């Protein structure tokens, strides 16, 4: 059985959010008026795979809250009703449907489910001062935009490899050097430069850094150049298919750094299916995984969350599912600490935004 190793990282790991941010367990059904929450999701189009998993994550959270007595506001349990709309994976439509949800009296929002749509939905929520907790916003360009009403449960993209570097530096003998390969798209380049800066600040000598064309089939030239100086760590910032090719060609070229790490690939089912034993001892990062050892709070730990999710939907959750559930639970916790509604449909949105912080 291939053993890909994963490093959990994040400003707040999803596992911790899933364990800590949750409704209080309660017997009986909620008796208050419903709290209607709008959610912007990519249910069709190029990002539909992640959007559909996020939808399930929201549905799991909605069911959990409502069967646990609802969201408690001044001692009264309110059921949550998540109204989901499809942005078709198109940023312009994400802005339009966000506006529609707000005009339809949704004073709380979840979403969007990826960076491209979140970048267009967030300014609309900000303009109307409607809190939005996103399960998919991780771009530094979005998170560093000084929004007051946008919140995300994900670590920023530029911190993807920091946890892996920290882990490597905790080992003995301590690594001294690193080489970086990265895809030529803007996001991968941004993450790579941030990783190089973090590595240098952590005491590593950056021996090599170079980009390759996104989606390239032959990485042998860049891989050979990166491995040439003999780095202890060889890190790649790219996409799952590129990670597979890197491992295949590294084996063919007998390139064996002390640690080979990726932003994408290890932990994905397709990665291990394609590589089999060749996937062993590759390292990757993830925002969430079922085996995370997080303390159990009033919600479920990651392992039992995965089991319950599989029981409801017939398959295991992924990081999109977990992020959506975490976003929903974060909103629930913020409501319980900051919502003072005259009715369930109206709330102190500024107070809620403060509570979310």
Short mmCIF file of C-alpha atoms in Angstrom, two decimals, residues 130-292:
data_model
loop_
_atom_site.label_atom_id
_atom_site.label_comp_id
_atom_site.label_asym_id
_atom_site.label_seq_id
_atom_site.Cartn_x
_atom_site.Cartn_y
_atom_site.Cartn_z
CA UNK A 130 -22.68 41.10 4.92
CA UNK A 131 -20.35 38.61 6.66
CA UNK A 132 -19.11 35.87 4.35
CA UNK A 133 -17.21 32.83 5.66
CA UNK A 134 -15.44 31.21 2.73
CA UNK A 135 -14.47 27.57 2.43
CA UNK A 136 -12.37 28.20 -0.67
CA UNK A 137 -10.56 31.55 -0.39
CA UNK A 138 -6.84 31.01 0.16
CA UNK A 139 -5.25 33.49 -2.24
CA UNK A 140 -3.04 36.05 -0.51
CA UNK A 141 -4.35 38.65 -2.94
CA UNK A 142 -7.83 38.12 -1.49
CA UNK A 143 -6.92 37.62 2.15
CA UNK A 144 -4.60 40.65 2.23
CA UNK A 145 -7.21 42.96 0.72
CA UNK A 146 -8.29 44.41 4.08
CA UNK A 147 -11.82 43.07 3.86
CA UNK A 148 -13.79 43.51 7.08
CA UNK A 149 -16.57 41.04 6.22
CA UNK A 150 -14.69 38.19 4.53
CA UNK A 151 -13.36 35.29 6.59
CA UNK A 152 -11.68 32.07 5.51
CA UNK A 153 -10.92 28.78 7.24
CA UNK A 154 -7.95 28.09 4.95
CA UNK A 155 -4.30 28.98 5.36
CA UNK A 156 -3.00 31.48 2.78
CA UNK A 157 -1.49 29.93 -0.33
CA UNK A 158 1.98 31.34 0.29
CA UNK A 159 2.20 29.34 3.53
CA UNK A 160 1.55 25.99 1.90
CA UNK A 161 5.07 24.63 2.31
CA UNK A 162 5.99 26.30 5.59
CA UNK A 163 4.76 23.38 7.67
CA UNK A 164 6.78 20.94 5.58
CA UNK A 165 9.93 23.05 6.00
CA UNK A 166 9.32 23.29 9.75
CA UNK A 167 8.94 19.52 9.94
CA UNK A 168 12.16 18.95 7.98
CA UNK A 169 14.09 21.35 10.22
CA UNK A 170 12.99 19.40 13.29
CA UNK A 171 14.77 16.27 12.03
CA UNK A 172 18.31 15.17 12.81
CA UNK A 173 20.57 15.66 11.05
CA UNK A 174 19.11 19.07 10.31
CA UNK A 175 18.88 19.84 6.57
CA UNK A 176 21.05 22.67 5.31
CA UNK A 177 19.87 23.37 1.76
CA UNK A 178 16.90 23.37 -0.59
CA UNK A 179 16.16 23.60 -4.32
CA UNK A 180 12.82 24.74 -5.70
CA UNK A 181 10.92 23.91 -8.88
CA UNK A 182 7.66 25.65 -9.66
CA UNK A 183 5.07 25.89 -12.41
CA UNK A 184 5.02 29.11 -14.40
CA UNK A 185 1.47 30.18 -13.50
CA UNK A 186 1.13 33.24 -11.28
CA UNK A 187 -0.07 31.43 -8.17
CA UNK A 188 2.68 28.79 -8.23
CA UNK A 189 5.29 31.49 -8.76
CA UNK A 190 3.92 33.51 -5.83
CA UNK A 191 3.99 30.47 -3.55
CA UNK A 192 7.51 29.51 -4.66
CA UNK A 193 8.97 32.94 -3.96
CA UNK A 194 7.31 33.05 -0.56
CA UNK A 195 8.65 29.55 0.17
CA UNK A 196 12.19 30.56 -0.82
CA UNK A 197 12.03 33.58 1.47
CA UNK A 198 10.72 31.47 4.33
CA UNK A 199 13.41 28.83 3.77
CA UNK A 200 16.15 31.47 3.86
CA UNK A 201 14.69 33.08 6.98
CA UNK A 202 14.65 29.62 8.59
CA UNK A 203 18.36 29.13 7.94
CA UNK A 204 18.26 27.03 4.78
CA UNK A 205 20.55 27.78 1.86
CA UNK A 206 18.47 28.09 -1.32
CA UNK A 207 20.69 26.51 -3.97
CA UNK A 208 18.40 26.65 -6.99
CA UNK A 209 15.04 27.93 -8.11
CA UNK A 210 13.48 27.71 -11.55
CA UNK A 211 10.09 27.59 -13.21
CA UNK A 212 8.78 25.17 -15.80
CA UNK A 213 5.88 25.51 -18.22
CA UNK A 214 2.63 24.57 -16.53
CA UNK A 215 1.50 21.13 -17.73
CA UNK A 216 4.86 20.22 -19.29
CA UNK A 217 5.42 16.51 -19.95
CA UNK A 218 9.21 16.45 -19.60
CA UNK A 219 10.77 17.92 -16.45
CA UNK A 220 14.12 16.15 -16.75
CA UNK A 221 16.16 19.26 -17.62
CA UNK A 222 14.77 21.36 -14.76
CA UNK A 223 14.88 18.40 -12.38
CA UNK A 224 18.50 17.69 -13.19
CA UNK A 225 19.45 21.34 -12.69
CA UNK A 226 17.63 21.49 -9.36
CA UNK A 227 19.25 18.29 -8.10
CA UNK A 228 22.72 19.17 -9.43
CA UNK A 229 23.91 21.20 -6.40
CA UNK A 230 22.94 18.33 -4.08
CA UNK A 231 20.19 19.94 -1.97
CA UNK A 232 18.93 18.20 1.13
CA UNK A 233 15.36 19.21 0.26
CA UNK A 234 13.82 19.32 -3.21
CA UNK A 235 10.45 21.07 -3.22
CA UNK A 236 8.00 21.50 -6.08
CA UNK A 237 5.17 24.01 -6.30
CA UNK A 238 2.78 22.92 -9.01
CA UNK A 239 -0.08 20.62 -9.88
CA UNK A 240 -0.86 16.93 -9.28
CA UNK A 241 0.03 15.74 -12.79
CA UNK A 242 3.39 17.51 -12.59
CA UNK A 243 4.11 15.91 -9.22
CA UNK A 244 3.54 12.47 -10.73
CA UNK A 245 5.93 13.19 -13.61
CA UNK A 246 8.56 14.59 -11.23
CA UNK A 247 8.59 11.41 -9.15
CA UNK A 248 8.67 9.18 -12.22
CA UNK A 249 11.56 11.09 -13.79
CA UNK A 250 13.44 11.45 -10.49
CA UNK A 251 13.44 7.65 -10.19
CA UNK A 252 14.63 7.27 -13.79
CA UNK A 253 17.44 9.78 -13.13
CA UNK A 254 18.31 8.29 -9.72
CA UNK A 255 17.69 11.62 -8.00
CA UNK A 256 17.31 10.96 -4.28
CA UNK A 257 17.21 14.06 -2.08
CA UNK A 258 16.74 13.56 1.64
CA UNK A 259 13.22 14.92 1.25
CA UNK A 260 11.08 15.35 -1.86
CA UNK A 261 8.03 17.53 -1.21
CA UNK A 262 5.09 18.92 -3.17
CA UNK A 263 2.23 21.36 -2.79
CA UNK A 264 -0.04 19.00 -4.76
CA UNK A 265 -0.18 15.26 -5.24
CA UNK A 266 0.67 13.21 -2.14
CA UNK A 267 -2.51 12.18 -0.42
CA UNK A 268 -4.63 12.33 -3.57
CA UNK A 269 -6.08 8.98 -4.57
CA UNK A 270 -5.07 9.51 -8.21
CA UNK A 271 -1.48 10.18 -7.14
CA UNK A 272 -1.08 6.84 -5.40
CA UNK A 273 -3.05 4.98 -8.09
CA UNK A 274 -0.63 6.14 -10.76
CA UNK A 275 2.59 5.78 -8.83
CA UNK A 276 1.94 2.77 -6.58
CA UNK A 277 5.11 2.07 -4.57
CA UNK A 278 6.91 4.96 -6.24
CA UNK A 279 4.72 7.27 -4.16
CA UNK A 280 6.34 6.02 -0.95
CA UNK A 281 8.21 8.65 1.06
CA UNK A 282 7.02 11.61 -0.96
CA UNK A 283 5.79 14.45 1.21
CA UNK A 284 2.95 16.88 0.71
CA UNK A 285 0.83 19.43 2.46
CA UNK A 286 -2.88 19.44 3.07
CA UNK A 287 -5.41 21.64 4.82
CA UNK A 288 -7.19 18.59 6.28
CA UNK A 289 -7.01 14.83 6.51
CA UNK A 290 -9.18 12.21 8.25
CA UNK A 291 -6.33 10.87 10.38
CA UNK A 292 -5.44 14.22 11.96
#
